[in-house]
CSV table of C-alpha atoms in Angstrom, one decimal:
chain,number,residue,atom,x,y,z
J,1,MET,CA,-24.6,6.7,-1.6
J,2,THR,CA,-27.1,4.2,-3.1
J,3,THR,CA,-26.0,1.5,-0.6
J,4,LYS,CA,-26.2,4.0,2.3
J,5,LEU,CA,-29.7,5.1,1.2
J,6,ASP,CA,-30.9,1.5,0.9
J,7,ALA,CA,-29.6,0.8,4.4
J,8,LEU,CA,-31.2,4.0,5.7
J,9,ILE,CA,-34.6,3.2,4.1
J,10,ASN,CA,-34.5,-0.2,5.6
J,11,SER,CA,-33.9,1.2,9.0
J,12,LEU,CA,-36.9,3.5,8.8
J,13,GLU,CA,-39.6,1.0,8.4
J,14,GLY,CA,-43.0,2.4,9.5
J,15,ILE,CA,-42.0,6.0,8.8
J,16,GLU,CA,-43.4,7.7,5.7
J,17,THR,CA,-40.8,8.0,2.9
J,18,ILE,CA,-40.9,9.3,-0.6
J,19,THR,CA,-38.5,8.1,-3.3
J,20,ASP,CA,-40.4,9.2,-6.4
J,21,SER,CA,-37.9,11.5,-8.2
J,22,THR,CA,-40.5,14.1,-9.2
J,23,GLN,CA,-41.9,14.4,-5.7
J,24,VAL,CA,-38.4,14.5,-4.2
J,25,ALA,CA,-37.4,17.3,-6.6
J,26,LYS,CA,-40.5,19.3,-5.8
J,27,LEU,CA,-39.9,19.0,-2.0
J,28,SER,CA,-36.3,20.0,-2.5
J,29,GLN,CA,-37.3,23.5,-3.5
J,30,ASP,CA,-38.6,26.7,-2.0
J,31,TYR,CA,-39.2,30.3,-3.3
J,32,HIS,CA,-35.6,31.0,-4.1
J,33,THR,CA,-37.0,31.3,-7.6
J,34,PHE,CA,-37.7,35.0,-6.7
J,35,SER,CA,-33.9,35.4,-7.3
J,36,PRO,CA,-32.6,34.8,-10.9
J,37,VAL,CA,-29.1,34.5,-9.3
J,38,LEU,CA,-30.2,31.7,-6.9
J,39,VAL,CA,-32.1,29.9,-9.7
J,40,SER,CA,-28.8,29.5,-11.5
J,41,LYS,CA,-26.7,28.6,-8.4
J,42,LEU,CA,-29.2,26.1,-7.1
J,43,GLU,CA,-30.2,24.4,-10.3
J,44,GLY,CA,-30.3,20.7,-10.1
J,45,LYS,CA,-29.8,20.7,-6.3
J,46,VAL,CA,-32.2,18.0,-5.0
J,47,GLY,CA,-32.4,15.5,-2.2
J,48,ASP,CA,-32.2,11.7,-2.6
J,49,ILE,CA,-35.2,10.9,-0.4
J,50,VAL,CA,-38.0,12.6,1.5
J,51,VAL,CA,-38.9,11.4,5.0
J,52,ARG,CA,-42.0,12.6,6.8
J,53,PRO,CA,-42.0,11.7,10.5
J,54,ALA,CA,-45.3,11.9,12.4
J,55,ASN,CA,-43.8,12.5,15.9
J,56,GLU,CA,-40.7,13.3,17.8
J,57,ALA,CA,-39.9,9.6,18.3
J,58,GLU,CA,-39.7,9.2,14.5
J,59,VAL,CA,-37.5,12.3,14.2
J,60,LEU,CA,-35.1,10.7,16.6
J,61,LYS,CA,-35.0,7.6,14.6
J,62,VAL,CA,-34.3,9.5,11.3
J,63,ALA,CA,-31.6,11.5,13.0
J,64,ALA,CA,-29.9,8.3,14.3
J,65,ALA,CA,-30.0,6.7,10.9
J,66,CYS,CA,-28.5,9.8,9.2
J,67,ALA,CA,-25.7,9.9,11.7
J,68,LYS,CA,-25.0,6.2,11.4
J,69,HIS,CA,-24.8,6.3,7.6
J,70,ARG,CA,-23.3,9.8,7.4
J,71,ILE,CA,-26.1,11.1,5.1
J,72,PRO,CA,-26.8,14.8,5.0
J,73,ILE,CA,-30.2,15.9,6.3
J,74,THR,CA,-32.0,19.1,5.4
J,75,VAL,CA,-35.1,20.1,7.4
J,76,ARG,CA,-38.1,21.4,5.6
J,77,GLY,CA,-41.3,23.1,6.7
J,78,ALA,CA,-43.8,24.3,4.1
J,79,GLY,CA,-41.0,25.5,1.8
J,80,THR,CA,-42.1,29.2,1.8
J,81,GLY,CA,-38.6,30.6,2.4
J,82,ASN,CA,-36.9,32.7,-0.3
J,83,TYR,CA,-33.2,32.0,0.0
J,84,GLY,CA,-32.8,28.3,-0.7
J,85,GLN,CA,-32.7,27.6,3.1
J,86,CYS,CA,-34.3,24.1,2.5
J,87,VAL,CA,-32.6,23.3,-0.8
J,88,PRO,CA,-30.1,20.6,-0.2
J,89,LEU,CA,-26.6,21.3,-1.6
J,90,HIS,CA,-25.4,17.7,-1.1
J,91,GLY,CA,-28.4,15.5,-1.6
J,92,GLY,CA,-29.3,13.2,1.2
J,93,VAL,CA,-32.5,13.3,3.3
J,94,ILE,CA,-35.2,16.0,3.1
J,95,LEU,CA,-36.8,15.9,6.5
J,96,ASP,CA,-40.4,17.2,5.9
J,97,MET,CA,-41.8,18.3,9.3
J,98,THR,CA,-45.3,19.1,8.2
J,99,ARG,CA,-46.9,16.1,9.9
J,100,LEU,CA,-46.0,17.3,13.4
J,101,GLN,CA,-49.2,19.4,13.7
J,102,GLU,CA,-50.2,19.1,17.3
J,103,ILE,CA,-51.1,22.2,19.3
J,104,LEU,CA,-49.8,21.0,22.6
J,105,TRP,CA,-51.4,23.7,24.8
J,106,VAL,CA,-52.6,27.3,24.7
J,107,LYS,CA,-52.8,29.6,27.8
J,108,PRO,CA,-53.3,33.3,28.2
J,109,GLY,CA,-50.3,35.0,26.7
J,110,VAL,CA,-48.4,31.8,25.6
J,111,ALA,CA,-48.7,28.7,23.4
J,112,ARG,CA,-46.7,25.6,22.8
J,113,VAL,CA,-47.0,23.7,19.5
J,114,GLU,CA,-45.2,21.1,17.4
J,115,ALA,CA,-43.0,22.5,14.6
J,116,GLY,CA,-45.3,21.6,11.7
J,117,VAL,CA,-48.3,23.6,12.9
J,118,LYS,CA,-49.3,26.2,10.4
J,119,LEU,CA,-49.3,29.8,11.7
J,120,ALA,CA,-52.9,30.4,10.5
J,121,ALA,CA,-54.1,27.3,12.4
J,122,LEU,CA,-52.4,28.4,15.6
J,123,ASP,CA,-53.8,31.9,15.3
J,124,LYS,CA,-57.3,30.5,14.9
J,125,LYS,CA,-56.9,28.4,18.0
J,126,THR,CA,-55.4,31.1,20.2
J,127,ARG,CA,-58.1,33.6,19.2
J,128,GLU,CA,-60.6,31.3,20.9
J,129,ILE,CA,-59.3,32.6,24.2
J,130,GLY,CA,-58.7,36.2,23.1
J,131,TRP,CA,-55.1,36.0,22.1
J,132,GLU,CA,-53.2,35.9,18.8
J,133,ILE,CA,-49.7,35.2,17.5
J,134,ARG,CA,-47.5,38.3,17.6
J,135,MET,CA,-46.1,38.2,14.1
J,136,ALA,CA,-46.2,36.2,10.9
J,137,PRO,CA,-44.9,36.2,7.4
J,138,SER,CA,-47.3,37.1,4.5
J,139,THR,CA,-47.3,33.3,3.8
J,140,TYR,CA,-49.0,32.7,7.2
J,141,ARG,CA,-51.7,30.5,5.7
J,142,THR,CA,-49.2,27.9,4.6
J,143,ALA,CA,-46.0,28.6,6.6
J,144,THR,CA,-45.2,26.4,9.6
J,145,ILE,CA,-44.0,27.8,13.0
J,146,GLY,CA,-40.8,25.8,12.9
J,147,GLY,CA,-40.0,27.0,9.4
J,148,PHE,CA,-40.7,30.6,10.3
J,149,ILE,CA,-38.3,30.4,13.3
J,150,ALA,CA,-35.6,28.6,11.4
J,151,GLY,CA,-35.8,30.7,8.2
J,152,GLY,CA,-37.8,33.9,8.9
J,153,SER,CA,-37.1,37.1,10.8
J,154,GLY,CA,-40.4,39.1,11.2
J,155,GLY,CA,-43.4,40.2,9.3
J,156,ILE,CA,-47.0,41.3,9.9
J,157,GLY,CA,-47.1,42.3,13.5
J,158,SER,CA,-43.4,43.5,13.6
J,159,ILE,CA,-44.6,47.1,13.7
J,160,GLN,CA,-45.8,46.4,17.2
J,161,TYR,CA,-43.5,43.6,18.5
J,162,GLY,CA,-40.2,43.9,16.6
J,163,LEU,CA,-38.5,40.9,15.1
J,164,LEU,CA,-38.2,37.2,16.0
J,165,ALA,CA,-34.7,37.7,17.2
J,166,ASP,CA,-35.8,40.3,19.8
J,167,ARG,CA,-35.7,39.1,23.3
J,168,GLY,CA,-39.0,37.7,24.4
J,169,ASN,CA,-40.5,36.8,21.0
J,170,ILE,CA,-39.5,33.1,21.3
J,171,LEU,CA,-39.8,31.6,24.7
J,172,ALA,CA,-38.6,28.0,24.2
J,173,LEU,CA,-37.6,25.5,21.6
J,174,ARG,CA,-37.1,21.7,21.7
J,175,VAL,CA,-34.5,20.5,19.2
J,176,ILE,CA,-33.1,17.1,18.2
J,177,THR,CA,-29.4,16.5,17.7
J,178,VAL,CA,-27.9,14.5,14.8
J,179,GLU,CA,-25.5,12.2,16.7
J,180,ASP,CA,-25.0,8.4,17.0
J,181,GLU,CA,-27.5,8.6,19.9
J,182,PRO,CA,-29.6,11.7,19.2
J,183,ARG,CA,-31.0,13.7,22.1
J,184,ALA,CA,-33.8,16.1,22.6
J,185,ILE,CA,-32.5,19.4,24.0
J,186,ALA,CA,-34.7,22.0,25.6
J,187,LEU,CA,-33.7,25.7,25.0
J,188,ARG,CA,-35.3,28.5,27.0
J,189,GLY,CA,-34.9,32.2,27.2
J,190,ASP,CA,-31.9,33.7,25.4
J,191,ASP,CA,-30.6,30.2,24.5
J,192,VAL,CA,-33.2,30.0,21.8
J,193,GLN,CA,-31.0,32.2,19.7
J,194,LYS,CA,-28.6,29.3,19.2
J,195,VAL,CA,-31.2,28.0,16.8
J,196,ASN,CA,-33.3,31.0,15.7
J,197,HIS,CA,-32.8,31.9,12.0
J,198,ALA,CA,-30.0,29.3,11.6
J,199,TRP,CA,-31.6,27.6,8.5
J,200,GLY,CA,-31.7,24.2,10.1
J,201,ILE,CA,-28.0,23.8,10.6
J,202,ASN,CA,-28.2,23.6,14.4
J,203,GLY,CA,-30.7,20.9,15.2
J,204,ILE,CA,-34.1,19.8,14.3
J,205,ILE,CA,-36.9,21.9,15.9
J,206,THR,CA,-39.7,19.7,17.1
J,207,GLU,CA,-41.5,22.0,19.5
J,208,VAL,CA,-41.9,25.8,19.8
J,209,GLU,CA,-43.2,27.9,22.7
J,210,ILE,CA,-44.1,31.5,21.8
J,211,PRO,CA,-45.7,34.5,23.5
J,212,LEU,CA,-49.0,35.7,22.3
J,213,GLY,CA,-50.5,39.2,22.0
J,214,PRO,CA,-54.0,40.4,22.8
J,215,ALA,CA,-56.4,39.7,19.9
J,216,TYR,CA,-57.7,43.0,18.8
J,217,PRO,CA,-60.5,43.6,16.3
J,218,TRP,CA,-58.5,44.6,13.3
J,219,ALA,CA,-59.6,47.0,10.6
J,220,GLU,CA,-58.0,47.1,7.1
J,221,VAL,CA,-57.5,50.5,5.4
J,222,ILE,CA,-56.0,51.8,2.2
J,223,VAL,CA,-54.9,55.5,2.1
J,224,THR,CA,-53.7,57.0,-1.2
J,225,PHE,CA,-51.4,60.0,-1.8
J,226,ASP,CA,-50.3,62.1,-4.8
J,227,ASP,CA,-46.7,62.1,-3.6
J,228,PHE,CA,-44.6,59.1,-2.6
J,229,MET,CA,-42.6,60.8,0.1
J,230,THR,CA,-45.7,62.2,1.7
J,231,ALA,CA,-47.0,58.6,1.8
J,232,ALA,CA,-43.7,57.5,3.4
J,233,LYS,CA,-43.8,60.3,6.0
J,234,PHE,CA,-47.4,59.4,6.8
J,235,GLY,CA,-46.3,55.8,7.4
J,236,GLN,CA,-43.6,56.9,9.7
J,237,ALA,CA,-46.0,59.2,11.6
J,238,ILE,CA,-48.6,56.5,12.2
J,239,GLY,CA,-45.7,54.1,13.2
J,240,ASN,CA,-44.5,56.7,15.7
J,241,ALA,CA,-48.0,57.0,17.2
J,242,ASP,CA,-47.5,54.6,20.1
J,243,GLY,CA,-51.0,54.8,21.4
J,244,MET,CA,-52.4,53.6,18.1
J,245,ILE,CA,-52.2,49.8,17.9
J,246,LYS,CA,-51.0,48.6,14.5
J,247,LYS,CA,-50.3,45.3,12.8
J,248,LEU,CA,-49.2,46.5,9.4
J,249,ILE,CA,-47.9,49.7,7.7
J,250,SER,CA,-47.0,49.0,4.0
J,251,VAL,CA,-46.1,51.8,1.6
J,252,PHE,CA,-46.2,51.2,-2.2
J,253,ALA,CA,-44.9,53.5,-5.0
J,254,SER,CA,-47.5,54.0,-7.7
J,255,GLN,CA,-45.9,51.5,-10.2
J,256,ILE,CA,-46.6,48.6,-7.8
J,257,SER,CA,-50.4,49.0,-7.7
J,258,GLN,CA,-50.6,47.5,-11.2
J,259,TYR,CA,-49.8,44.1,-9.6
J,260,PHE,CA,-52.7,44.4,-7.1
J,261,HIS,CA,-55.5,43.4,-9.5
J,262,ALA,CA,-58.1,42.7,-6.8
J,263,LEU,CA,-57.5,46.2,-5.3
J,264,GLN,CA,-56.9,48.4,-8.3
J,265,GLU,CA,-60.3,50.1,-8.1
J,266,TYR,CA,-59.3,51.5,-4.7
J,267,ILE,CA,-56.0,52.9,-5.9
J,268,PRO,CA,-56.4,55.7,-8.4
J,269,GLU,CA,-53.9,55.6,-11.3
J,270,GLY,CA,-50.7,57.5,-10.4
J,271,THR,CA,-51.3,57.5,-6.7
J,272,HIS,CA,-49.1,56.0,-4.0
J,273,SER,CA,-50.7,53.8,-1.4
J,274,VAL,CA,-50.4,52.9,2.2
J,275,PHE,CA,-51.9,49.7,3.5
J,276,LEU,CA,-52.8,49.6,7.1
J,277,ILE,CA,-54.0,46.9,9.5
J,278,ILE,CA,-55.0,48.9,12.6
J,279,SER,CA,-57.1,48.1,15.7
J,280,GLU,CA,-60.7,49.3,15.5
J,281,PRO,CA,-60.4,51.5,18.7
J,282,SER,CA,-57.4,53.3,17.0
J,283,LEU,CA,-59.5,54.1,13.9
J,284,GLU,CA,-60.9,57.2,15.5
J,285,PHE,CA,-57.6,58.9,15.3
J,286,LEU,CA,-56.9,58.0,11.7
J,287,PRO,CA,-58.9,60.6,9.7
J,288,THR,CA,-57.2,63.6,11.3
J,289,LEU,CA,-53.7,62.1,10.6
J,290,VAL,CA,-54.7,61.3,7.0
J,291,GLN,CA,-56.0,64.9,6.5
J,292,GLN,CA,-52.8,66.3,8.0
J,293,TYR,CA,-50.8,64.6,5.2
J,294,GLY,CA,-53.3,65.2,2.4
J,295,GLY,CA,-54.2,61.6,1.9
J,296,GLN,CA,-57.5,60.0,1.0
J,297,ILE,CA,-59.0,56.9,2.6
J,298,THR,CA,-60.2,54.8,-0.3
J,299,TYR,CA,-60.8,51.4,1.3
J,300,LYS,CA,-61.9,50.4,4.8
J,301,LYS,CA,-63.1,47.1,6.3
J,302,LEU,CA,-63.9,46.5,9.9
J,303,ASP,CA,-62.8,43.3,11.6
J,304,GLU,CA,-65.9,41.2,10.9
J,305,GLU,CA,-65.9,42.1,7.2
J,306,ALA,CA,-62.0,42.0,6.9
J,307,ALA,CA,-62.0,38.4,8.0
J,308,LYS,CA,-63.7,37.4,4.7
J,309,GLY,CA,-62.4,37.6,1.1
J,310,THR,CA,-59.4,39.7,0.3
J,311,HIS,CA,-56.8,40.3,3.1
J,312,LEU,CA,-54.4,43.2,2.9
J,313,ALA,CA,-51.7,41.2,4.7
J,314,GLU,CA,-51.5,39.0,1.5
J,315,PHE,CA,-50.4,42.0,-0.5
J,316,SER,CA,-47.6,43.0,1.9
J,317,TRP,CA,-44.0,41.9,2.7
J,318,ASN,CA,-42.9,39.3,0.2
J,319,HIS,CA,-46.3,38.6,-1.1
J,320,THR,CA,-45.8,41.9,-3.0
J,321,THR,CA,-42.9,40.2,-4.8
J,322,LEU,CA,-45.0,37.1,-5.4
J,323,LEU,CA,-47.9,39.1,-7.0
J,324,ALA,CA,-45.5,41.1,-9.1
J,325,ARG,CA,-43.7,38.0,-10.4
J,326,SER,CA,-47.0,36.4,-11.3
J,327,VAL,CA,-47.4,39.2,-13.9
J,328,ASP,CA,-43.7,39.7,-14.8
J,329,THR,CA,-41.1,37.0,-14.0
J,330,GLY,CA,-38.4,39.5,-14.9
J,331,ILE,CA,-38.9,41.2,-11.5
J,332,THR,CA,-36.8,40.3,-8.5
J,333,TYR,CA,-36.4,42.1,-5.2
J,334,LEU,CA,-34.1,43.5,-2.5
J,335,GLN,CA,-34.3,43.6,1.3
J,336,SER,CA,-33.1,46.9,2.8
J,337,LEU,CA,-32.9,48.4,6.3
J,338,PHE,CA,-32.5,52.1,6.7
J,339,PRO,CA,-30.6,53.5,9.7
J,340,SER,CA,-32.3,53.2,13.1
J,341,ASP,CA,-31.6,55.1,16.3
J,342,ALA,CA,-33.7,56.6,19.1
J,343,SER,CA,-32.8,60.1,17.9
J,344,GLY,CA,-35.2,62.0,15.7
J,345,GLY,CA,-32.2,63.0,13.5
J,346,LEU,CA,-31.5,59.5,12.3
J,347,ARG,CA,-35.2,58.8,11.8
J,348,LEU,CA,-35.2,61.8,9.5
J,349,ARG,CA,-32.0,60.5,7.8
J,350,SER,CA,-33.9,57.2,7.1
J,351,LEU,CA,-36.6,59.0,5.2
J,352,GLN,CA,-34.0,61.1,3.4
J,353,LEU,CA,-32.3,57.9,2.2
J,354,VAL,CA,-35.7,56.5,1.1
J,355,GLU,CA,-36.2,59.6,-1.0
J,356,GLN,CA,-32.7,59.4,-2.4
J,357,MET,CA,-33.1,55.8,-3.5
J,358,TYR,CA,-36.6,56.5,-4.8
J,359,ASN,CA,-35.4,59.3,-7.0
J,360,TYR,CA,-32.1,57.8,-8.0
J,361,PHE,CA,-33.4,54.5,-9.4
J,362,GLY,CA,-36.8,55.5,-10.7
J,363,ASP,CA,-38.8,52.7,-12.3
J,364,GLU,CA,-35.8,50.3,-12.2
J,365,VAL,CA,-36.2,49.9,-8.4
J,366,MET,CA,-39.9,50.3,-7.3
J,367,MET,CA,-40.1,51.3,-3.7
J,368,HIS,CA,-42.0,49.1,-1.3
J,369,LEU,CA,-41.6,50.0,2.4
J,370,GLU,CA,-42.6,48.0,5.5
J,371,PHE,CA,-42.4,49.8,8.9
J,372,PHE,CA,-41.3,47.8,11.9
J,373,ARG,CA,-39.6,48.2,15.3
J,374,VAL,CA,-35.8,47.9,15.7
J,375,ASN,CA,-34.4,48.4,19.2
J,376,GLY,CA,-37.7,50.0,20.2
J,377,VAL,CA,-37.7,52.5,17.3
J,378,VAL,CA,-40.0,52.4,14.3
J,379,VAL,CA,-38.0,52.4,11.1
J,380,PRO,CA,-38.7,51.8,7.4
J,381,GLY,CA,-37.4,48.7,5.8
J,382,ALA,CA,-37.8,48.0,2.1
J,383,LEU,CA,-38.6,45.1,-0.1
J,384,GLN,CA,-38.0,46.9,-3.4
J,385,LEU,CA,-39.1,45.4,-6.7
J,386,VAL,CA,-36.2,45.4,-9.1
J,387,ARG,CA,-36.4,45.1,-12.9
J,388,TYR,CA,-33.7,42.5,-13.4
J,389,THR,CA,-31.3,42.8,-16.2
J,390,THR,CA,-27.9,41.2,-15.2
J,391,GLU,CA,-26.3,40.0,-12.0
J,392,GLU,CA,-23.7,42.7,-12.4
J,393,ARG,CA,-26.3,45.4,-12.5
J,394,LEU,CA,-28.0,43.9,-9.5
J,395,ASN,CA,-24.7,44.0,-7.5
J,396,GLU,CA,-24.3,47.6,-8.6
J,397,ILE,CA,-27.7,48.5,-7.1
J,398,ILE,CA,-26.8,46.7,-3.9
J,399,ARG,CA,-23.4,48.4,-3.7
J,400,TYR,CA,-24.9,51.9,-4.2
J,401,HIS,CA,-27.4,51.3,-1.4
J,402,GLU,CA,-24.6,50.1,1.0
J,403,GLU,CA,-22.3,53.0,0.1
J,404,GLN,CA,-25.1,55.4,1.1
J,405,GLY,CA,-25.6,53.7,4.4
J,406,VAL,CA,-28.5,51.4,3.6
J,407,SER,CA,-28.1,47.9,5.0
J,408,ILE,CA,-28.9,45.1,2.5
J,409,ALA,CA,-30.0,41.7,3.6
J,410,ASN,CA,-29.0,40.1,0.3
J,411,PRO,CA,-31.8,37.7,-0.8
J,412,HIS,CA,-29.6,36.5,-3.7
J,413,THR,CA,-27.3,34.2,-1.7
J,414,TYR,CA,-27.8,30.9,0.0
J,415,ILE,CA,-24.9,31.5,2.4
J,416,ILE,CA,-25.9,32.7,5.9
J,417,GLU,CA,-23.0,35.1,6.3
J,418,ASP,CA,-23.5,36.7,2.9
J,419,GLY,CA,-27.2,37.5,3.6
J,420,GLY,CA,-28.4,39.8,6.4
J,421,ARG,CA,-26.0,38.8,9.1
J,422,LYS,CA,-22.6,39.2,7.4
J,423,VAL,CA,-21.2,37.0,10.1
J,424,ILE,CA,-22.5,33.8,11.8
J,425,ASP,CA,-23.2,33.9,15.5
J,426,ARG,CA,-20.4,32.4,17.6
J,427,GLU,CA,-22.9,30.8,20.0
J,428,GLN,CA,-24.6,29.1,17.0
J,429,LEU,CA,-21.2,27.8,15.9
J,430,LYS,CA,-20.5,26.4,19.4
J,431,PHE,CA,-23.9,24.8,19.5
J,432,LYS,CA,-23.5,23.2,16.1
J,433,GLU,CA,-20.3,21.5,17.3
J,434,ILE,CA,-22.4,19.9,20.0
J,435,VAL,CA,-25.5,18.9,18.2
J,436,ASP,CA,-24.1,18.1,14.7
J,437,PRO,CA,-20.6,16.6,15.2
J,438,TYR,CA,-20.5,15.1,11.7
J,439,GLY,CA,-21.6,18.3,9.9
J,440,LEU,CA,-24.6,16.6,8.4
J,441,MET,CA,-27.2,19.3,8.9
J,442,ASN,CA,-27.9,21.4,5.8
J,443,PRO,CA,-24.2,21.4,4.8
J,444,GLY,CA,-22.8,24.2,2.6
J,445,LYS,CA,-25.0,27.0,3.9
J,446,SER,CA,-22.2,28.6,6.0
J,447,LYS,CA,-18.7,29.4,4.7
J,448,VAL,CA,-17.2,29.0,8.2
J,449,ILE,CA,-18.8,25.7,9.0
J,450,GLN,CA,-18.1,24.3,5.5
J,451,PHE,CA,-14.5,25.2,6.0
J,452,GLN,CA,-14.4,23.4,9.3
J,453,ILE,CA,-15.9,20.3,7.8
J,454,GLN,CA,-13.4,20.2,5.0
J,455,ASN,CA,-10.4,20.8,7.2
């Protein structure tokens, strides 16, 4: 490998490379440390070199060199993923895409950018013409658009627009193949799913075209309740109110507020809280709904004030886990999806299952709900905080959820099929055969593809 790496480095003259072992090790990691299971499984997994291309031409050059010398290549954005997506299992090149930062153009309803553009920077730009990105992870300040599409699935805004995989939430992608003579392939429409959430095994994303949503003035609100299930039912009710424009509905059991140091004065001890990001015009309808469920508004900031200082979005989704672990590293998490259907009966069943899990596990599994749209229906998902003891006990908790009908997108595996999907998309497999004939892109992250490479 040393001889191959030397040859590769020599062929990349003029492109930024990093060989310092400390820096390479740092850039070989992501937030898989949320999982004690992954910490063990990915220990010592690092790249051999980091390459930072500044443009697509340099990406093509790196891809050609890796193909020529048969060196694995793992694509990296800002490294904010949680499953080891950008941790290389077989060394090789870490391709850091963060220098591709050009916002190519912004038009009403749509934007096209390079893959290394940070989501917050894009949102700031699009707001200049009255539009905003539809959804973002809680790491939106640092996460890149390419990394979000390759490794994410949804987030703040998904209550209104669904998930990244939903038709229409990604318009187009431009990807580079890893072949003897790499190509740039343009994917539009449904073809973008060949690369979406594929963890960088199916091509190097260099450009992204996404739809935008109208930029509303957003208010931030905290509502507290004496009873957890009342808080959950309130979250469902406001989610079902289609005329009220929302960006975030997060529900937290009372134990979780201890990790929200900056907000504790607004969450009375023992109460359960709902964090809302809601359009200012919709605020008029909020007090009546709060009163109906016996809640209390303890915190409210209008758009101009909410843009400064503390942002409720950074307490939601997996930032909740981050904040909890900053206090107690013995905490890990789960990702759960409760049943969804257009019928009111199954919506009721979802909340019944939430209640069952809340009561069954108690303090061991602290309930954190995020509401979002699935197939046009608002449903609760959960990123529960788990007091970790052993891997065996964690698997028991997962198994109990699944036996009761709760889907678990397992965040304690680095294998695509073992996570949320359970199987890998056939179209993605076919596309990989075309764009990565030598199996060099992030090898080892799929059981099926790994088997094909070995045989």
